[in-house]
Amino acid sequence: MSKIPQEVIDGILDRTDIVEVISGCIQLKKAGRNYKANCPFHNEKTPSFVVSPEKQIYHCFGCDAGGNAINFLMKYENIGFPEAVEVLAGRAGVQLPKYTKAAGQGPSLAARLYEVNKMAAAFYQNLLRGENGRNALGYLEKRGIDTDTMSEFRIGYALNRWEELRKYCERKKIPAALLRKAGLTIPSEKGKGDYDRFRNRITFPIFNERGHIVAFGGRVMDDSLPKYINSPETEVYSKSNVLYGLNFSRRGIRERGCAVLVEGYMDVIIPFQHGVTNVVAASGTALTERQVSMLKKYTDTAVMVFDADQAGEAASLRGLDTLIAGGMKVRIAALPEGEDPDSFVRKNGREKFEDIVRAARGLFDYKLDLLVEKLGVRDVGGIADEMLPTIRKVANAVVQSDHLKRLAERLGINETSLRQEMGKVRPDYSRRVAAPSEAVLNTRAYRSSEIHLLGLAISDKRMFDRIRGELGLDRFRDMNVKKVIDIVSALFGNGEKRINPGKLLSRFENDARARAAVVRAIAKADISRDPEKVLTDCVSCVLKENRDEDLKDLTLRLKEAKESGNEAEMMELMKKISEINKEKVA
Ligand SMILES: [Zn+2]
C-alpha cells in the first residue's frame, strides 16, 4: 500500500546492513557466518535469534519471527512500513522523495509537528540558560537535576510573556496554524491572534517511544495552580498512548527484564539520573491497553511503585487490571509514607530504591493481604468482590486457576463456588480481538515439502530451474508458497542471477504469511546438507501430497454424487480416481 517504488526500496536495502541495524538495538554475537542474540521478541535464556549478513535477514527459531531490516525495525520500534523505510533511508543517506505523503506536497503533518515541537523545545532550553531563566534554573538545581540531565530530557523554561514563542516562530516563518495544531499556541478569544500556551513554567518535552517530541508538560515553580498544564491532544499526541521516559528507558527495561512504573516526570528524571534506567511514567495509575502493549514489547514484568498511602488503597490497585489483562506480571513496591521515587532516590540513593523494587510483591498477594487487613478475613464477600475481577482478567489459565485455589484456601471456602461466583463478574472492559500473532500465523501448517523446495529455489537459480522442470511451478498448492514462487520466478525471469532474501521480503510488505513462508524456507535451505537429495525427496513428496489431497477430495465428491444419484458425475469421478491410483503405483 505504500507508494514507495520497489526500486527505491531495493536501493535502500542495498545500502543497508541488517547486522548494523539490529546491533544498534540489541547486542549481537558472532557465531560462524551469522550473528546470534537473545530474541528481543520473546523471553529466552539461550539465544535462538539469528541474523544473516549474507542473506540480509533475521530469524528466530524460538518464536519464528523473521524478516529483513525493514521488518525488524517495524516490529522492534512498532512503526509502519513507510516510517521504517524512512529510517533506513536516513541511515543510508538516501534522499527519499515524498512518495508516502498523501497530498504529495512536503512532509506529513506528523513530521511537521515533530519538527515544530523540537524547535520549541530548543527555544525553551535556550531561555532556561539565558538571563531570564535564572530563577527557573535555580529551581531545577534545587530539585536535584544536573545540567546533563536537563539537556538529555531537554528541559526548558517558558518566559512569563504572552507571545514570546509565537513571535519567534513568526520570524522563522513557521505558519501560525501549525503552532496551533501542535498545541503550543491558543487562539485568543478576541481574535487578536494567538498567544503562547506555556508561560512562566518549566517545560518538560514529552517524547514518544522513538524520541520525537509530541507534547509538553509545563510546571509552575511555586504553589500556584494548576501545578501542571499539558499540551492538548494533537495529531501526534494522545495521553493514552505515551509513556513518559520510554524512549530513554526502553533499553534498560529490556536489559533488566522489568519496567518500573511511576507517576510524574520527576519520578522518571531523578531516578534515571541516578542510574535507574528502567523507569517510565503513565499519567495516572490506570494504564491504557495501548500503553500496556507498548511495554510488553520490552518486558512482561511491571513493578508499580506507590507511596505507602496509595498502596494502602485497594482502589488504586484496581487500576492495574489492564496490566494483568495484557498478560503482564504485576508487582507492587511500596515506598515509605510521604515519599515518591523522586524524593526517595534523592535522599537514599539508587541502591536503596532498587532494593525496594526487588522486594516488590506480586499483585495477587499484595492485594489479598491488604483486603484481609482492611476488611477482616471473615468478610468473605467483600474480599471476593475485590479479588475476583482481578483474577478473572488473568489471561493465563494456569495462573488464574492457581490464584482461585489460593483465594479459596485463604477464605476457607469451596473453590467451585468461588469459580461460579467469578463467572458472574461482568467484564468491564471490551477486549479488542487482536490480530493473530506472528507465531500463530507461522505455526499454521505450511506444507513442509513445499517450504523446502521454496528455500532451494530462492537460494540457487539452478535449483529453481530444476524444480520448474521436474515438478512445475503450478504444482505448488500452499497459497503463500505460490505467491512467493511467482515473484521468484519473475525475478529470475528478469535476469537476476541471485536473489537477495532481504529484498524478496520487501515485496510482501502487507503479507505476514508470505513473509513467514520466505523466512522459514530460507532457514530450511540453510540447514539442509544435501540439497540434491532434498530436491528429489521433496518433489516426490509434493506429488504424493497433491495426489492424496485430490483423492480425498474426489472420494468426497463421489460420495455426494452417489447420494444424489448423479450417474454421469459418478463415472467421471471414478475415472479420475483410477487415473490417480495408477499414477501412484507408477
Ligand atoms: Zn523469538
XYZ file of C-alpha atoms and ligand atoms in Angstrom:
587
model
C 0.000 0.000 0.000
C 2.937 2.270 0.197
C 3.661 4.396 -2.795
C 7.376 3.941 -2.480
C 8.584 2.318 -5.705
C 10.241 -1.048 -5.378
C 13.495 0.217 -6.971
C 13.805 2.814 -4.249
C 13.283 0.221 -1.530
C 15.773 -2.088 -3.221
C 18.275 0.755 -3.397
C 17.888 1.452 0.301
C 18.241 -2.226 1.189
C 21.370 -2.389 -0.991
C 22.921 0.282 1.154
C 21.705 -1.166 4.434
C 23.451 -3.762 6.526
C 20.947 -5.630 8.648
C 23.665 -6.505 11.154
C 24.362 -2.827 11.702
C 20.677 -2.017 12.039
C 19.935 -4.782 14.532
C 23.102 -4.331 16.541
C 22.001 -0.744 17.085
C 19.062 -2.166 19.016
C 20.292 -5.351 20.660
C 23.645 -6.939 21.325
C 24.724 -9.410 18.654
C 27.398 -12.060 18.978
C 29.298 -13.501 16.055
C 28.581 -17.173 15.508
C 30.192 -18.603 12.383
C 28.821 -16.858 9.327
C 25.943 -15.442 11.318
C 25.232 -13.403 14.401
C 23.244 -14.555 17.386
C 21.365 -12.924 20.218
C 18.643 -13.484 22.728
C 15.466 -12.820 20.830
C 14.013 -9.366 21.540
C 10.537 -10.621 20.673
C 10.164 -13.440 23.148
C 11.608 -14.321 26.516
C 14.522 -16.684 26.361
C 17.715 -17.626 28.137
C 19.657 -19.179 25.272
C 19.945 -17.281 22.019
C 17.857 -18.551 19.128
C 17.730 -15.275 17.253
C 19.967 -15.389 14.177
C 20.988 -12.592 11.838
C 22.487 -13.484 8.488
C 24.686 -10.815 6.890
C 24.785 -12.768 3.611
C 21.058 -13.083 3.271
C 20.261 -9.808 4.997
C 17.543 -11.400 7.073
C 16.923 -12.351 10.678
C 15.075 -15.323 12.034
C 14.190 -16.587 15.485
C 13.999 -20.334 15.856
C 12.124 -19.869 19.112
C 9.180 -17.709 18.144
C 9.569 -17.811 14.380
C 9.814 -14.062 14.000
C 11.776 -13.159 10.925
C 12.252 -10.784 8.035
C 14.545 -8.150 6.585
C 15.868 -4.934 8.092
C 12.590 -3.132 7.401
C 10.523 -5.831 9.095
C 12.850 -5.795 12.076
C 12.516 -2.060 12.588
C 8.757 -2.195 12.161
C 8.438 -4.821 14.829
C 11.097 -3.558 17.185
C 10.120 0.102 17.004
C 6.449 -0.547 16.496
C 6.337 1.634 13.399
C 4.768 1.359 9.984
C 6.394 0.376 6.717
C 6.892 3.900 5.333
C 8.415 5.046 8.610
C 10.800 2.109 8.713
C 11.868 2.782 5.136
C 12.362 6.416 6.048
C 14.588 5.495 8.990
C 16.735 3.240 6.818
C 16.881 5.810 4.038
C 18.149 8.306 6.582
C 20.839 5.916 7.787
C 21.871 5.033 4.264
C 21.958 8.668 3.198
C 19.351 8.034 0.520
C 17.206 11.034 -0.261
C 13.680 9.730 -0.097
C 11.315 11.589 -2.396
C 7.962 12.324 -0.862
C 6.224 9.220 -2.169
C 4.476 8.478 1.023
C 2.847 11.802 1.598
C -0.834 11.824 0.961
C -1.164 15.082 -0.927
C 2.262 14.699 -2.430
C 3.371 18.006 -1.003
C 6.048 18.148 1.619
C 6.432 16.157 4.788
C 3.444 14.715 6.609
C 1.648 16.688 9.291
C 3.138 14.387 11.919
C 6.664 15.086 10.689
C 5.983 18.831 10.701
C 4.576 18.661 14.236
C 7.668 16.766 15.439
C 9.790 19.435 13.824
C 7.940 22.382 15.339
C 7.940 20.721 18.779
C 11.658 20.117 18.513
C 12.174 23.711 17.615
C 10.034 24.885 20.544
C 11.952 22.616 22.939
C 15.244 24.157 21.787
C 13.730 27.610 22.154
C 12.694 26.899 25.769
C 16.055 25.282 26.521
C 17.782 28.459 25.405
C 15.572 30.582 27.591
C 16.422 28.419 30.577
C 20.114 29.068 30.014
C 19.577 32.797 29.417
C 19.371 35.801 31.676
C 15.636 35.414 32.247
C 15.902 31.751 33.088
C 17.945 32.149 36.268
C 15.097 31.520 38.652
C 13.955 28.512 36.744
C 17.453 27.110 36.596
C 17.865 27.677 40.318
C 14.601 25.873 40.916
C 15.691 22.843 38.883
C 19.062 22.714 40.607
C 17.329 22.817 43.938
C 15.227 19.875 42.816
C 18.463 17.996 42.227
C 18.559 17.893 38.419
C 22.055 18.267 36.991
C 22.779 20.048 33.724
C 23.464 16.861 31.749
C 20.069 15.535 32.692
C 18.471 18.854 31.808
C 19.881 18.631 28.299
C 19.140 14.941 27.904
C 15.498 15.428 28.836
C 15.544 18.807 27.049
C 14.044 20.622 29.969
C 13.436 24.307 29.346
C 11.665 27.392 30.555
C 8.832 29.436 29.058
C 9.030 33.137 29.976
C 6.239 34.925 31.718
C 5.144 36.563 28.465
C 2.233 36.027 26.141
C 3.755 35.978 22.708
C 7.389 35.009 23.078
C 7.215 31.719 21.168
C 4.633 32.944 18.698
C 6.724 35.926 17.668
C 9.865 33.862 17.433
C 8.059 31.484 15.108
C 6.705 34.354 13.036
C 10.256 35.456 12.410
C 11.133 31.891 11.455
C 8.198 31.845 9.028
C 6.539 28.965 10.809
C 2.824 29.014 9.991
C 0.607 30.080 12.894
C -1.768 27.239 12.077
C 0.968 24.686 12.624
C 1.799 26.091 16.057
C -1.856 25.893 16.949
C -2.073 22.308 15.722
C 0.919 21.475 17.884
C -0.956 22.923 20.841
C 1.824 25.410 21.507
C -0.387 28.433 20.986
C -4.033 29.165 21.685
C -6.236 31.397 19.534
C -7.318 34.440 21.524
C -11.000 34.903 22.039
C -10.929 38.489 20.888
C -9.482 37.394 17.611
C -6.271 39.297 18.149
C -4.084 36.441 17.062
C -2.709 33.576 19.064
C -0.911 33.514 22.390
C 1.538 31.061 23.950
C 0.118 28.160 25.910
C 3.132 27.803 28.198
C 4.039 30.861 30.224
C 6.244 31.147 33.280
C 6.613 27.405 33.508
C 9.351 24.823 33.432
C 8.842 22.880 30.221
C 9.208 19.115 30.018
C 9.069 17.813 26.464
C 7.072 14.604 26.213
C 8.682 12.142 23.848
C 7.163 9.252 22.001
C 8.775 5.838 22.035
C 11.171 6.797 19.270
C 12.245 10.055 20.822
C 10.186 12.527 18.798
C 8.755 15.314 20.895
C 4.976 15.025 20.742
C 3.867 17.368 23.508
C 4.943 19.387 26.542
C 4.185 19.446 30.210
C 4.603 22.779 31.956
C 5.184 23.073 35.685
C 4.919 26.131 37.881
C 7.797 26.907 40.230
C 5.683 27.867 43.217
C 2.466 26.682 44.787
C 0.147 28.248 42.282
C -2.386 26.173 40.461
C -2.660 24.323 38.203
C 0.674 22.791 39.096
C 0.951 21.269 35.651
C -0.529 22.105 32.319
C -0.104 19.831 29.321
C -0.376 20.100 25.586
C -3.839 19.219 24.331
C -4.345 16.047 22.333
C -2.972 16.581 18.852
C -2.380 14.658 15.660
C 0.727 13.146 17.264
C -0.169 13.149 20.941
C -2.704 11.356 22.983
C -2.279 10.971 26.713
C -3.265 7.361 26.481
C -0.565 6.258 24.091
C 2.509 7.821 25.616
C 4.623 6.554 28.459
C 6.890 9.306 29.668
C 10.530 8.226 29.635
C 10.068 5.135 27.464
C 12.391 6.493 24.783
C 15.134 6.770 27.407
C 14.336 3.662 29.382
C 13.366 1.061 26.814
C 16.861 -0.301 26.576
C 17.171 -0.507 30.351
C 13.754 -2.136 30.604
C 14.753 -4.818 28.157
C 18.098 -5.416 29.805
C 16.720 -5.585 33.324
C 13.659 -7.531 32.300
C 11.289 -5.247 34.119
C 9.713 -1.822 33.912
C 9.363 0.381 36.966
C 6.158 2.367 36.709
C 5.978 5.696 38.461
C 3.727 8.708 38.239
C 5.368 12.026 37.459
C 8.076 13.489 35.250
C 10.389 13.987 38.209
C 9.843 10.390 39.309
C 11.360 9.354 35.999
C 14.046 12.001 35.690
C 15.651 11.812 39.126
C 15.907 8.002 39.353
C 17.181 7.943 35.759
C 19.859 10.475 36.614
C 20.915 8.214 39.483
C 21.196 5.194 37.209
C 17.768 3.608 37.498
C 17.365 3.295 33.762
C 14.139 1.299 33.558
C 11.576 3.830 34.788
C 8.557 5.131 32.935
C 5.555 7.178 33.966
C 1.953 6.902 32.884
C -0.405 9.736 33.579
C -2.467 8.287 36.365
C -2.355 4.766 37.712
C -4.817 3.244 35.298
C -2.802 2.265 32.282
C -4.436 2.011 28.900
C -4.318 -1.105 26.755
C -2.160 0.761 24.289
C 0.397 1.636 26.970
C 0.474 -1.940 28.162
C 1.126 -3.239 24.676
C 3.949 -0.705 24.282
C 5.539 -2.008 27.463
C 5.021 -5.611 26.506
C 7.411 -5.245 23.616
C 10.194 -4.823 26.116
C 9.196 -6.854 29.141
C 6.405 -8.869 30.692
C 7.048 -7.656 34.213
C 5.973 -4.335 35.674
C 6.721 -3.059 39.141
C 4.377 -0.337 40.281
C 5.918 1.979 42.809
C 3.450 3.530 45.201
C 3.880 5.515 48.302
C 2.581 3.770 51.384
C -0.667 5.767 51.406
C -1.658 4.973 47.866
C -0.613 1.369 48.073
C -2.825 1.097 51.102
C -5.799 1.838 48.913
C -7.227 -1.196 47.219
C -8.839 1.227 44.807
C -5.509 2.264 43.361
C -4.698 -1.377 42.722
C -7.851 -1.770 40.713
C -6.274 0.387 38.036
C -3.706 -2.327 37.442
C -6.137 -4.771 35.945
C -5.254 -3.595 32.433
C -1.726 -4.785 33.002
C -2.944 -8.170 34.106
C -5.365 -8.455 31.229
C -2.460 -7.629 28.932
C -0.596 -10.645 30.257
C 1.899 -8.726 32.387
C 3.217 -9.915 35.693
C 2.496 -7.091 38.091
C 4.313 -6.486 41.315
C 3.842 -3.753 43.881
C 6.593 -1.866 45.638
C 5.709 0.454 48.480
C 7.822 3.451 49.438
C 7.702 4.863 52.954
C 4.787 7.147 53.626
C 5.028 10.552 52.029
C 7.844 9.608 49.673
C 7.765 9.426 45.910
C 10.523 7.955 43.736
C 11.955 11.420 43.155
C 12.314 12.323 46.832
C 13.265 8.808 47.873
C 16.128 8.460 45.419
C 17.455 11.910 46.243
C 17.516 11.067 49.955
C 18.535 7.422 49.877
C 20.207 6.848 46.536
C 19.793 4.348 43.795
C 20.622 1.151 45.654
C 18.024 1.590 48.381
C 15.458 2.312 45.703
C 16.390 -0.778 43.763
C 16.190 -2.836 46.950
C 12.592 -1.741 47.291
C 11.868 -2.556 43.676
C 13.415 -6.009 44.095
C 11.357 -6.643 47.198
C 8.139 -5.876 45.339
C 5.398 -8.437 45.863
C 3.020 -9.996 43.392
C -0.204 -8.082 42.932
C -2.343 -11.035 43.955
C -0.685 -11.493 47.350
C -0.369 -7.810 47.912
C -3.986 -7.067 47.220
C -5.235 -10.013 49.203
C -3.195 -9.142 52.278
C -4.357 -5.594 52.047
C -8.004 -6.589 51.879
C -7.706 -9.083 54.700
C -6.095 -6.437 56.828
C -8.730 -3.869 55.988
C -11.901 -5.908 55.906
C -11.004 -8.780 58.190
C -10.731 -12.311 56.944
C -14.399 -13.028 57.712
C -15.682 -10.556 55.162
C -15.552 -13.219 52.502
C -17.980 -11.385 50.237
C -16.134 -8.088 50.429
C -12.792 -9.698 49.683
C -14.128 -11.823 46.859
C -15.779 -8.767 45.297
C -12.423 -7.059 45.036
C -10.337 -10.075 44.111
C -12.494 -11.842 41.562
C -12.482 -9.144 38.866
C -8.689 -9.089 39.056
C -8.368 -12.855 38.848
C -10.814 -13.005 36.021
C -8.556 -10.802 33.956
C -5.554 -13.055 34.284
C -5.034 -14.246 30.741
C -3.050 -17.369 31.609
C -5.477 -20.130 32.603
C -2.985 -21.963 34.779
C -2.107 -18.858 36.747
C -5.759 -17.939 37.032
C -6.643 -21.326 38.388
C -3.800 -21.177 40.881
C -4.995 -17.773 42.112
C -8.524 -19.072 42.562
C -7.310 -22.044 44.517
C -5.246 -19.901 46.834
C -8.029 -17.402 47.337
C -10.425 -20.227 48.231
C -7.912 -21.594 50.731
C -7.330 -18.248 52.307
C -11.020 -17.524 52.670
C -11.792 -21.043 53.744
C -14.454 -21.579 51.135
C -15.117 -24.017 48.358
C -13.158 -23.412 45.173
C -16.009 -24.467 42.904
C -18.416 -21.931 44.321
C -15.749 -19.266 44.033
C -15.307 -20.181 40.405
C -19.050 -19.891 39.842
C -19.019 -16.539 41.539
C -16.265 -15.384 39.215
C -18.368 -16.374 36.224
C -20.866 -13.727 37.277
C -18.328 -10.936 37.339
C -19.079 -8.697 34.449
C -16.066 -7.982 32.355
C -15.975 -4.208 32.411
C -13.631 -3.781 29.557
C -14.155 -4.755 25.989
C -11.255 -6.609 24.609
C -10.499 -5.947 21.015
C -9.924 -9.068 19.049
C -6.241 -8.853 18.357
C -4.764 -9.861 15.049
C -3.180 -13.293 15.275
C 0.404 -13.053 16.362
C 3.247 -13.869 14.038
C 3.937 -17.040 15.985
C 0.374 -18.227 15.444
C 0.496 -17.341 11.794
C 3.707 -19.242 11.428
C 2.589 -22.394 13.140
C -0.319 -22.829 10.788
C 0.803 -25.925 8.997
C 2.658 -24.997 5.880
C 3.331 -27.882 3.615
C 6.789 -28.629 4.704
C 7.941 -30.132 1.413
C 6.860 -27.020 -0.474
C 8.679 -24.835 2.023
C 11.851 -26.883 1.491
C 11.593 -26.504 -2.255
C 10.917 -22.803 -1.952
C 14.079 -22.485 0.107
C 16.112 -24.222 -2.569
C 14.549 -22.110 -5.309
C 15.386 -18.874 -3.524
C 18.932 -19.866 -2.718
C 20.040 -21.040 -6.151
C 18.868 -20.349 -9.714
C 19.955 -23.811 -10.840
C 17.749 -25.368 -8.211
C 14.873 -23.143 -9.248
C 15.238 -24.279 -12.857
C 15.237 -27.927 -11.828
C 12.163 -27.504 -9.671
C 10.383 -25.823 -12.540
C 11.417 -28.637 -14.858
C 10.884 -31.630 -12.596
C 7.804 -30.506 -10.717
C 6.329 -27.485 -12.444
C 5.510 -24.291 -10.593
C 1.760 -24.792 -10.783
C 2.061 -27.889 -8.621
C 2.647 -25.715 -5.571
C -0.565 -25.534 -3.613
C 0.325 -23.638 -0.489
C -1.093 -20.160 -1.146
C 1.821 -18.438 0.467
C 4.459 -20.520 -1.228
C 2.693 -19.914 -4.522
C 2.797 -16.150 -4.082
C 6.488 -16.230 -3.300
C 7.485 -18.659 -6.025
C 5.736 -16.466 -8.594
C 7.850 -13.493 -7.549
C 10.997 -15.629 -7.514
C 10.167 -16.793 -10.997
C 9.644 -13.218 -12.170
C 12.944 -12.106 -10.675
C 14.922 -14.895 -12.335
C 12.968 -14.224 -15.493
C 14.199 -10.630 -15.363
C 17.741 -11.879 -15.473
C 18.612 -11.761 -11.771
C 21.410 -14.180 -11.017
C 20.950 -14.279 -7.285
C 18.052 -13.406 -5.093
C 18.646 -11.248 -2.063
C 16.219 -12.678 0.517
C 16.057 -9.355 2.327
C 14.836 -7.674 -0.823
C 12.498 -10.501 -1.662
C 10.844 -9.937 1.694
C 10.209 -6.299 0.936
C 7.804 -7.428 -1.796
C 5.482 -8.743 0.884
C 5.123 -5.675 2.981
C 1.472 -6.308 3.819
C 1.568 -10.057 3.864
C 2.866 -11.525 7.095
C 2.166 -15.094 5.999
C 4.075 -14.858 2.763
C 6.950 -13.280 4.683
C 6.868 -16.076 7.200
C 6.996 -18.580 4.351
C 10.125 -16.898 2.952
C 11.887 -16.833 6.301
C 11.039 -20.452 7.060
C 12.076 -21.557 3.602
C 15.459 -19.890 3.906
C 16.027 -21.304 7.351
C 15.252 -24.775 5.976
C 17.565 -24.376 2.993
C 20.255 -23.180 5.353
C 20.385 -26.328 7.392
C 19.976 -28.830 4.592
C 23.317 -30.564 3.981
C 22.357 -32.297 0.775
C 20.247 -30.060 -1.454
C 20.169 -32.607 -4.279
C 18.552 -35.215 -2.090
C 16.184 -32.689 -0.539
C 15.092 -31.687 -4.013
C 14.358 -35.217 -5.179
C 12.631 -36.182 -1.956
C 10.518 -33.063 -1.791
C 9.461 -33.195 -5.419
C 8.097 -36.687 -4.970
C 6.615 -35.702 -1.648
C 4.726 -32.770 -3.172
C 3.420 -35.005 -5.948
C 2.278 -37.571 -3.416
C 0.650 -34.984 -1.193
C -1.176 -33.494 -4.162
C -2.426 -36.946 -5.160
C -3.579 -37.747 -1.639
C -5.362 -34.459 -1.415
C -7.032 -34.955 -4.786
C -8.072 -38.474 -3.873
C -9.637 -37.289 -0.673
C -11.499 -34.580 -2.496
C -12.659 -36.854 -5.319
C -13.817 -39.543 -2.887
C -15.881 -36.997 -1.055
C -17.437 -35.738 -4.264
C -18.081 -39.300 -5.337
C -19.994 -39.919 -2.152
C -22.103 -36.823 -2.789
C -22.741 -37.847 -6.363
C -23.860 -41.293 -5.195
C -26.234 -39.759 -2.696
C -27.806 -37.502 -5.277
C -27.856 -40.302 -7.840
C -25.840 -38.396 -10.434
C -24.543 -41.252 -12.590
C -22.630 -39.222 -15.162
C -20.770 -37.381 -12.461
C -20.021 -40.668 -10.674
C -18.457 -42.152 -13.796
C -16.345 -39.092 -14.362
C -15.109 -39.107 -10.770
C -14.320 -42.812 -10.736
C -12.283 -42.403 -13.897
C -10.250 -39.655 -12.284
C -9.740 -41.697 -9.148
C -8.411 -44.683 -11.027
C -6.041 -42.455 -13.006
C -4.575 -41.138 -9.804
C -4.269 -44.625 -8.366
C -2.412 -45.731 -11.487
C -0.042 -42.781 -11.124
C 0.516 -43.758 -7.532
C 1.719 -47.216 -8.451
C 3.933 -45.951 -11.243
Zn 11.951 -15.140 19.248
